[in-house]
């Protein structure tokens, strides 16, 4: 489910031999968090997930990191583990929905509604096991209260649902390039069928882009940029030191042997991006099983995104930058807290990188070979699906090849 009322329109103008023009028009609201300004900080965090139909957990976790950094609050280890599990469960659930419900539509296959339902219900059960009172997910400083045995059982159920519906085998099958190639060739699950269809149709390298993958960004420089009065243009069309980047599963897993082999053969196009999402689902399922037993451990450690960063204006004004790797890419939240209330709250979301006028989608579309409008349209639809925007996206093709 994507937010109603917001959408991206992609328009391609075809010439006789090439795509002559690409326009990406978005009416996404990039300043939604402004409604939180003026509110007590804890109240604002309670409202934050309600602003987003997708990736609400990722948004909340990034917001918590920003607020806690601004307030100088150190989160206990078991809370960090619980939050990492929440985000991983959401990522697996979001990816499974795309792979089992949305991907089949593009090959004319029937969606695996039952498989998607099982994954989503298992993810929700794990989230309940970690936070029996869901209101405490957004409590500053932490509110997790898991029973370790329940969390472990819920994690195993989620990993099992992923193995059955997405992978057709335990999550470890994505360990190397040979595993992934064998899986694409032989697995019976819907995602494997889709990747085989992409190869059969010659669309593996559709949308190949030379846009670089998003690296680590200096959090203090980014915080300063997000605090400027002209931030609106940056939030709509971000670039860093003049460069537009791609974020998402490919950026996170592009160096893994299983994905790197596809990138070397087919480039950073449709197949590599779809496969990166499959690999990430397997990786996150393994992580969930590994972390769940430590959800009550006061000495547990967990890898987190770079940051957060913090600073102060005066004794009562502080800022924090929170970062989270959500399902669709890297999220940044910048929050200024003044006298216990939100003075500014700004969010830089992944869709604005990937659907930038010079971003991965736009460059890939410009590089498409033009044979007929129908094939261009089909390739464009796959490219949009592979980049997975957080709002609805419509593609329109015009020009001589369309006549």
CSV table of C-alpha atoms in Angstrom, one decimal:
chain,number,residue,atom,x,y,z
A,1,UNK,CA,0.0,0.0,0.0
A,2,UNK,CA,1.3,3.4,-1.0
A,3,UNK,CA,0.1,6.9,0.1
A,4,UNK,CA,-2.9,8.1,-1.6
A,5,UNK,CA,-2.8,11.5,-3.3
A,6,UNK,CA,1.0,11.5,-3.9
A,7,UNK,CA,2.6,10.2,-7.1
A,8,UNK,CA,5.5,10.4,-9.5
A,9,UNK,CA,4.9,10.8,-13.2
A,10,UNK,CA,7.6,9.6,-15.5
A,11,UNK,CA,7.3,10.9,-19.1
A,12,UNK,CA,9.6,9.7,-22.0
A,13,UNK,CA,9.8,11.4,-25.3
A,14,UNK,CA,11.2,9.0,-28.0
A,15,UNK,CA,13.1,10.0,-31.1
A,16,UNK,CA,13.8,7.7,-34.0
A,17,UNK,CA,16.8,6.1,-32.4
A,18,UNK,CA,17.0,7.1,-28.8
A,19,UNK,CA,15.1,8.5,-25.8
A,20,UNK,CA,15.2,12.2,-26.4
A,21,UNK,CA,13.8,13.5,-23.2
A,22,UNK,CA,13.0,12.2,-19.7
A,23,UNK,CA,10.8,14.2,-17.3
A,24,UNK,CA,10.2,13.0,-13.7
A,25,UNK,CA,7.5,15.0,-12.0
A,26,UNK,CA,6.8,14.4,-8.4
A,27,UNK,CA,4.1,15.9,-6.1
A,28,UNK,CA,5.6,14.1,-3.0
A,29,UNK,CA,5.5,16.2,0.1
A,30,UNK,CA,9.1,16.5,1.3
A,31,UNK,CA,8.2,18.8,4.3
A,32,UNK,CA,5.6,16.6,6.0
A,33,UNK,CA,7.6,16.6,9.2
A,34,UNK,CA,7.0,20.4,9.6
A,35,UNK,CA,3.6,19.5,11.3
A,36,UNK,CA,5.7,18.2,14.2
A,37,UNK,CA,7.3,21.6,14.8
A,38,UNK,CA,6.2,23.3,18.0
A,39,UNK,CA,5.1,20.1,19.7
A,40,UNK,CA,6.7,18.5,22.8
A,41,UNK,CA,9.3,16.1,21.5
A,42,UNK,CA,7.7,12.9,22.9
A,43,UNK,CA,4.4,13.9,21.4
A,44,UNK,CA,6.0,14.5,18.0
A,45,UNK,CA,7.6,11.0,18.1
A,46,UNK,CA,4.1,9.5,18.7
A,47,UNK,CA,2.8,11.2,15.6
A,48,UNK,CA,5.8,10.5,13.3
A,49,UNK,CA,4.9,7.0,12.1
A,50,UNK,CA,1.3,8.2,11.3
A,51,UNK,CA,2.8,10.6,8.6
A,52,UNK,CA,4.1,7.7,6.5
A,53,UNK,CA,2.1,4.8,5.0
A,54,UNK,CA,5.4,2.9,4.3
A,55,UNK,CA,8.5,2.3,6.4
A,56,UNK,CA,6.9,3.8,9.5
A,57,UNK,CA,9.4,1.9,11.7
A,58,UNK,CA,12.4,3.1,9.8
A,59,UNK,CA,11.1,6.6,10.0
A,60,UNK,CA,10.5,6.3,13.7
A,61,UNK,CA,13.9,4.8,14.4
A,62,UNK,CA,15.7,7.5,12.5
A,63,UNK,CA,13.7,10.1,14.3
A,64,UNK,CA,14.4,8.6,17.7
A,65,UNK,CA,18.1,8.6,16.9
A,66,UNK,CA,18.0,12.3,16.0
A,67,UNK,CA,16.1,13.3,19.1
A,68,UNK,CA,18.2,11.2,21.4
A,69,UNK,CA,21.4,12.6,19.9
A,70,UNK,CA,20.0,16.1,20.4
A,71,UNK,CA,19.1,15.4,24.0
A,72,UNK,CA,22.3,13.5,24.8
A,73,UNK,CA,20.5,10.3,25.7
A,74,UNK,CA,22.4,7.0,25.6
A,75,UNK,CA,20.2,4.1,24.6
A,76,UNK,CA,20.8,0.8,26.4
A,77,UNK,CA,22.2,-2.1,24.3
A,78,UNK,CA,19.0,-4.2,24.5
A,79,UNK,CA,17.0,-1.3,23.1
A,80,UNK,CA,19.4,-1.0,20.2
A,81,UNK,CA,18.9,-4.7,19.4
A,82,UNK,CA,15.2,-4.4,19.6
A,83,UNK,CA,15.1,-1.4,17.2
A,84,UNK,CA,17.4,-3.2,14.8
A,85,UNK,CA,15.1,-6.2,14.9
A,86,UNK,CA,12.1,-3.9,14.3
A,87,UNK,CA,13.7,-2.4,11.2
A,88,UNK,CA,14.9,-5.7,9.9
A,89,UNK,CA,11.3,-7.2,10.2
A,90,UNK,CA,9.9,-4.2,8.4
A,91,UNK,CA,12.4,-4.5,5.6
A,92,UNK,CA,11.7,-8.2,5.1
A,93,UNK,CA,8.0,-7.5,5.2
A,94,UNK,CA,8.2,-4.7,2.6
A,95,UNK,CA,10.5,-6.6,0.3
A,96,UNK,CA,8.3,-9.7,0.5
A,97,UNK,CA,5.2,-7.7,-0.4
A,98,UNK,CA,6.9,-6.3,-3.5
A,99,UNK,CA,8.3,-9.6,-4.6
A,100,UNK,CA,5.2,-11.7,-4.0
A,101,UNK,CA,2.4,-9.3,-4.8
A,102,UNK,CA,3.8,-6.6,-7.2
A,103,UNK,CA,6.5,-8.3,-9.2
A,104,UNK,CA,4.2,-11.1,-10.5
A,105,UNK,CA,2.0,-8.4,-12.1
A,106,UNK,CA,4.7,-7.5,-14.6
A,107,UNK,CA,5.0,-11.1,-15.9
A,108,UNK,CA,1.2,-11.8,-15.9
A,109,UNK,CA,1.4,-14.2,-13.0
A,110,UNK,CA,-0.8,-14.7,-10.0
A,111,UNK,CA,0.4,-13.0,-6.9
A,112,UNK,CA,1.4,-15.1,-3.9
A,113,UNK,CA,-1.0,-13.5,-1.5
A,114,UNK,CA,-0.8,-16.3,1.1
A,115,UNK,CA,3.0,-16.2,1.1
A,116,UNK,CA,3.0,-12.4,1.5
A,117,UNK,CA,0.4,-12.6,4.3
A,118,UNK,CA,2.4,-15.2,6.2
A,119,UNK,CA,5.6,-13.0,6.1
A,120,UNK,CA,3.8,-9.8,7.1
A,121,UNK,CA,2.0,-11.6,10.0
A,122,UNK,CA,5.2,-13.1,11.2
A,123,UNK,CA,7.0,-9.7,11.0
A,124,UNK,CA,4.1,-8.1,13.0
A,125,UNK,CA,4.3,-10.9,15.6
A,126,UNK,CA,8.0,-10.3,16.1
A,127,UNK,CA,7.4,-6.6,16.5
A,128,UNK,CA,4.7,-7.4,19.2
A,129,UNK,CA,7.1,-9.7,20.9
A,130,UNK,CA,9.7,-7.0,21.2
A,131,UNK,CA,7.2,-4.2,22.2
A,132,UNK,CA,4.1,-5.8,23.8
A,133,UNK,CA,2.9,-2.2,24.2
A,134,UNK,CA,3.4,-0.7,20.7
A,135,UNK,CA,3.2,2.9,22.1
A,136,UNK,CA,6.6,2.2,23.7
A,137,UNK,CA,8.4,1.8,20.4
A,138,UNK,CA,8.7,5.5,20.2
A,139,UNK,CA,9.7,6.2,23.8
A,140,UNK,CA,12.8,8.4,24.1
A,141,UNK,CA,15.5,6.3,25.6
A,142,UNK,CA,13.8,3.0,25.0
A,143,UNK,CA,10.7,1.0,25.8
A,144,UNK,CA,11.4,-2.5,24.7
A,145,UNK,CA,10.1,-5.3,26.9
A,146,UNK,CA,10.6,-8.6,25.2
A,147,UNK,CA,10.5,-12.1,26.6
A,148,UNK,CA,13.5,-13.6,25.0
A,149,UNK,CA,11.9,-17.0,24.3
A,150,UNK,CA,8.9,-15.4,22.6
A,151,UNK,CA,11.2,-13.1,20.5
A,152,UNK,CA,13.3,-16.2,19.4
A,153,UNK,CA,10.2,-18.1,18.5
A,154,UNK,CA,8.8,-15.2,16.5
A,155,UNK,CA,12.1,-14.7,14.7
A,156,UNK,CA,12.2,-18.3,13.7
A,157,UNK,CA,8.7,-18.1,12.4
A,158,UNK,CA,9.6,-15.1,10.3
A,159,UNK,CA,12.7,-16.7,8.9
A,160,UNK,CA,10.7,-19.8,8.1
A,161,UNK,CA,8.1,-17.7,6.2
A,162,UNK,CA,10.8,-16.1,4.2
A,163,UNK,CA,12.4,-19.4,3.4
A,164,UNK,CA,9.1,-20.9,2.2
A,165,UNK,CA,7.6,-18.0,0.2
A,166,UNK,CA,10.6,-16.0,-1.0
A,167,UNK,CA,13.7,-18.3,-1.1
A,168,UNK,CA,12.3,-21.8,-1.2
A,169,UNK,CA,15.3,-22.7,1.0
A,170,UNK,CA,17.0,-21.5,4.2
A,171,UNK,CA,18.3,-18.0,4.1
A,172,UNK,CA,21.9,-19.2,3.8
A,173,UNK,CA,21.5,-20.0,0.1
A,174,UNK,CA,22.5,-16.5,-0.9
A,175,UNK,CA,26.1,-16.9,0.4
A,176,UNK,CA,27.9,-16.6,-2.9
A,177,UNK,CA,27.5,-15.9,-6.6
A,178,UNK,CA,27.1,-19.6,-7.5
A,179,UNK,CA,24.3,-20.0,-5.0
A,180,UNK,CA,22.3,-17.0,-6.4
A,181,UNK,CA,22.8,-18.2,-10.0
A,182,UNK,CA,21.6,-21.7,-9.1
A,183,UNK,CA,18.7,-20.3,-7.2
A,184,UNK,CA,17.6,-18.1,-10.2
A,185,UNK,CA,17.8,-21.2,-12.5
A,186,UNK,CA,16.0,-23.6,-10.3
A,187,UNK,CA,13.9,-22.2,-7.4
A,188,UNK,CA,10.1,-22.5,-7.7
A,189,UNK,CA,9.2,-19.4,-5.7
A,190,UNK,CA,7.7,-16.3,-7.3
A,191,UNK,CA,10.8,-14.1,-7.0
A,192,UNK,CA,12.9,-16.7,-8.8
A,193,UNK,CA,10.3,-17.0,-11.6
A,194,UNK,CA,10.3,-13.3,-12.0
A,195,UNK,CA,14.1,-13.1,-12.3
A,196,UNK,CA,14.0,-15.9,-14.9
A,197,UNK,CA,11.4,-13.9,-16.9
A,198,UNK,CA,13.6,-10.8,-16.8
A,199,UNK,CA,16.4,-12.8,-18.3
A,200,UNK,CA,14.2,-14.5,-20.9
A,201,UNK,CA,12.9,-11.1,-22.1
A,202,UNK,CA,16.4,-9.6,-22.4
A,203,UNK,CA,15.7,-7.0,-19.7
A,204,UNK,CA,18.5,-7.9,-17.3
A,205,UNK,CA,20.5,-4.9,-18.3
A,206,UNK,CA,17.6,-2.5,-18.8
A,207,UNK,CA,18.0,0.7,-16.9
A,208,UNK,CA,21.8,0.3,-16.5
A,209,UNK,CA,23.0,3.5,-14.8
A,210,UNK,CA,26.4,4.9,-14.0
A,211,UNK,CA,25.0,6.8,-11.1
A,212,UNK,CA,27.3,6.0,-8.1
A,213,UNK,CA,26.0,4.2,-5.0
A,214,UNK,CA,25.4,6.3,-2.0
A,215,UNK,CA,28.6,6.3,0.3
A,216,UNK,CA,28.9,7.5,3.9
A,217,UNK,CA,28.2,11.2,4.2
A,218,UNK,CA,29.8,13.4,6.8
A,219,UNK,CA,26.9,13.8,9.3
A,220,UNK,CA,28.0,17.2,10.5
A,221,UNK,CA,28.1,18.7,7.0
A,222,UNK,CA,24.8,17.1,6.2
A,223,UNK,CA,23.2,18.5,9.4
A,224,UNK,CA,24.4,21.9,8.4
A,225,UNK,CA,22.9,21.5,5.0
A,226,UNK,CA,19.6,20.4,6.4
A,227,UNK,CA,19.4,23.3,8.8
A,228,UNK,CA,19.7,25.9,6.0
A,229,UNK,CA,16.7,28.1,5.1
A,230,UNK,CA,16.9,27.0,1.5
A,231,UNK,CA,16.5,23.3,2.4
A,232,UNK,CA,13.3,22.7,0.5
A,233,UNK,CA,15.1,22.5,-2.9
A,234,UNK,CA,17.7,20.1,-1.4
A,235,UNK,CA,15.0,17.8,0.0
A,236,UNK,CA,13.2,17.6,-3.4
A,237,UNK,CA,16.4,17.0,-5.4
A,238,UNK,CA,19.4,16.1,-3.3
A,239,UNK,CA,22.9,15.9,-4.5
A,240,UNK,CA,26.1,15.9,-2.5
A,241,UNK,CA,29.2,17.8,-3.7
A,242,UNK,CA,27.4,18.1,-7.1
A,243,UNK,CA,26.9,14.3,-7.4
A,244,UNK,CA,23.5,12.4,-7.4
A,245,UNK,CA,23.6,8.9,-5.8
A,246,UNK,CA,21.6,5.7,-5.8
A,247,UNK,CA,20.5,4.3,-2.5
A,248,UNK,CA,18.7,1.1,-1.5
A,249,UNK,CA,19.4,-2.6,-1.5
A,250,UNK,CA,21.9,-2.4,-4.4
A,251,UNK,CA,23.9,0.3,-2.6
A,252,UNK,CA,23.9,-1.9,0.6
A,253,UNK,CA,24.7,-5.2,-1.0
A,254,UNK,CA,26.3,-4.4,-4.4
A,255,UNK,CA,29.7,-5.6,-3.2
A,256,UNK,CA,28.4,-9.0,-2.0
A,257,UNK,CA,29.7,-11.7,-4.4
A,258,UNK,CA,26.2,-12.8,-5.3
A,259,UNK,CA,25.2,-9.4,-6.5
A,260,UNK,CA,28.6,-8.2,-7.7
A,261,UNK,CA,28.7,-11.1,-10.2
A,262,UNK,CA,25.4,-9.9,-11.7
A,263,UNK,CA,26.6,-6.3,-11.8
A,264,UNK,CA,29.8,-7.3,-13.6
A,265,UNK,CA,27.8,-9.2,-16.2
A,266,UNK,CA,24.7,-7.0,-16.6
A,267,UNK,CA,25.5,-3.6,-15.0
A,268,UNK,CA,23.5,-1.7,-12.4
A,269,UNK,CA,20.2,-2.4,-14.1
A,270,UNK,CA,17.0,-4.2,-13.5
A,271,UNK,CA,18.3,-7.7,-12.7
A,272,UNK,CA,21.0,-6.5,-10.3
A,273,UNK,CA,18.5,-4.3,-8.4
A,274,UNK,CA,15.9,-7.1,-8.1
A,275,UNK,CA,18.5,-9.6,-7.1
A,276,UNK,CA,19.9,-7.2,-4.4
A,277,UNK,CA,16.4,-7.1,-2.9
A,278,UNK,CA,16.3,-10.9,-2.8
A,279,UNK,CA,19.7,-11.1,-1.2
A,280,UNK,CA,18.9,-8.4,1.3
A,281,UNK,CA,15.8,-10.3,2.3
A,282,UNK,CA,17.9,-13.4,3.0
A,283,UNK,CA,20.6,-11.4,4.9
A,284,UNK,CA,18.0,-9.7,7.1
A,285,UNK,CA,16.2,-13.0,7.8
A,286,UNK,CA,19.6,-14.4,9.0
A,287,UNK,CA,20.2,-11.3,11.1
A,288,UNK,CA,16.8,-11.5,12.8
A,289,UNK,CA,17.5,-15.1,13.9
A,290,UNK,CA,21.0,-14.1,15.1
A,291,UNK,CA,19.9,-11.1,17.1
A,292,UNK,CA,16.7,-12.3,18.6
A,293,UNK,CA,18.4,-14.3,21.4
A,294,UNK,CA,20.2,-11.1,22.5
A,295,UNK,CA,17.1,-8.9,22.8
A,296,UNK,CA,17.2,-9.0,26.6
A,297,UNK,CA,21.0,-8.9,26.8
A,298,UNK,CA,22.3,-5.7,28.5
A,299,UNK,CA,25.8,-6.3,26.9
A,300,UNK,CA,24.6,-7.0,23.4
A,301,UNK,CA,26.1,-5.2,20.4
A,302,UNK,CA,24.5,-4.4,17.1
A,303,UNK,CA,25.8,-2.7,13.9
A,304,UNK,CA,24.0,0.5,13.2
A,305,UNK,CA,24.1,3.1,10.4
A,306,UNK,CA,26.9,5.7,10.7
A,307,UNK,CA,26.1,8.6,13.0
A,308,UNK,CA,24.2,10.0,14.8
A,309,UNK,CA,25.6,13.5,15.1
A,310,UNK,CA,24.7,16.2,17.6
A,311,UNK,CA,25.4,19.8,18.5
A,312,UNK,CA,24.1,22.7,20.5
A,313,UNK,CA,23.2,26.3,19.7
A,314,UNK,CA,22.9,27.5,23.3
A,315,UNK,CA,22.0,25.9,26.6
A,316,UNK,CA,18.4,25.1,25.7
A,317,UNK,CA,18.7,24.5,21.9
A,318,UNK,CA,20.3,21.3,20.6
A,319,UNK,CA,20.2,19.4,17.3
A,320,UNK,CA,20.6,15.8,16.3
A,321,UNK,CA,21.0,13.9,13.1
A,322,UNK,CA,19.6,10.3,12.9
A,323,UNK,CA,20.2,7.8,10.2
A,324,UNK,CA,18.5,4.6,9.3
A,325,UNK,CA,18.8,2.1,6.4
A,326,UNK,CA,15.1,1.6,5.6
A,327,UNK,CA,13.7,-0.8,3.1
A,328,UNK,CA,14.0,1.6,0.2
A,329,UNK,CA,17.2,3.3,1.1
A,330,UNK,CA,18.9,5.5,3.6
A,331,UNK,CA,16.8,7.9,5.7
A,332,UNK,CA,18.1,11.0,7.4
A,333,UNK,CA,16.2,12.9,10.1
A,334,UNK,CA,17.5,16.3,11.4
A,335,UNK,CA,15.8,17.6,14.5
A,336,UNK,CA,16.3,20.8,16.4
A,337,UNK,CA,15.0,20.7,20.0
A,338,UNK,CA,14.4,24.0,21.8
A,339,UNK,CA,13.2,24.1,25.4
A,340,UNK,CA,11.8,20.6,25.1
A,341,UNK,CA,9.9,21.2,21.9
A,342,UNK,CA,10.6,20.5,18.2
A,343,UNK,CA,11.9,23.7,16.6
A,344,UNK,CA,12.7,22.1,13.2
A,345,UNK,CA,12.3,18.6,11.8
A,346,UNK,CA,13.6,17.7,8.4
A,347,UNK,CA,13.7,14.4,6.5
A,348,UNK,CA,15.8,13.4,3.5
A,349,UNK,CA,14.2,10.3,2.0
A,350,UNK,CA,15.6,7.7,-0.5
A,351,UNK,CA,13.0,8.2,-3.2
A,352,UNK,CA,14.3,11.7,-3.9
A,353,UNK,CA,17.8,10.4,-4.7
A,354,UNK,CA,16.7,7.6,-6.9
A,355,UNK,CA,14.0,9.6,-8.8
A,356,UNK,CA,16.1,12.7,-9.2
A,357,UNK,CA,16.2,14.3,-12.6
A,358,UNK,CA,19.8,13.1,-12.9
A,359,UNK,CA,19.4,10.0,-10.7
A,360,UNK,CA,19.5,6.3,-11.4
A,361,UNK,CA,16.0,6.1,-13.0
A,362,UNK,CA,16.5,9.1,-15.3
A,363,UNK,CA,19.9,8.0,-16.5
A,364,UNK,CA,18.8,4.5,-17.1
A,365,UNK,CA,15.8,5.6,-19.1
A,366,UNK,CA,18.0,7.9,-21.2
A,367,UNK,CA,20.2,5.0,-22.1
A,368,UNK,CA,17.4,2.6,-23.2
A,369,UNK,CA,17.6,1.4,-26.8
A,370,UNK,CA,14.6,2.5,-28.8
A,371,UNK,CA,13.0,-0.2,-30.9
A,372,UNK,CA,9.3,0.3,-30.2
A,373,UNK,CA,7.3,2.2,-27.6
A,374,UNK,CA,5.8,-1.0,-26.1
A,375,UNK,CA,9.2,-2.4,-25.3
A,376,UNK,CA,10.5,0.9,-23.9
A,377,UNK,CA,7.4,1.1,-21.7
A,378,UNK,CA,7.9,-2.4,-20.4
A,379,UNK,CA,11.5,-1.7,-19.6
A,380,UNK,CA,10.6,1.5,-17.9
A,381,UNK,CA,8.0,-0.3,-15.8
A,382,UNK,CA,10.6,-2.8,-14.7
A,383,UNK,CA,13.0,0.0,-13.8
A,384,UNK,CA,10.5,1.7,-11.6
A,385,UNK,CA,9.6,-1.6,-9.9
A,386,UNK,CA,13.3,-2.3,-9.3
A,387,UNK,CA,13.9,1.1,-7.6
A,388,UNK,CA,10.6,0.8,-5.6
A,389,UNK,CA,9.5,4.4,-5.0
A,390,UNK,CA,7.5,5.0,-1.8
A,391,UNK,CA,4.5,6.5,-3.8
A,392,UNK,CA,2.6,5.5,-6.9
A,393,UNK,CA,4.5,6.0,-10.1
A,394,UNK,CA,3.0,6.2,-13.6
A,395,UNK,CA,5.0,5.9,-16.9
A,396,UNK,CA,4.0,7.6,-20.2
A,397,UNK,CA,5.8,7.1,-23.5
A,398,UNK,CA,5.4,9.6,-26.4
A,399,UNK,CA,7.0,10.1,-29.7
A,400,UNK,CA,7.6,8.7,-33.1
A,401,UNK,CA,8.0,5.1,-32.0
A,402,UNK,CA,4.6,5.4,-30.3
A,403,UNK,CA,2.8,6.5,-33.4
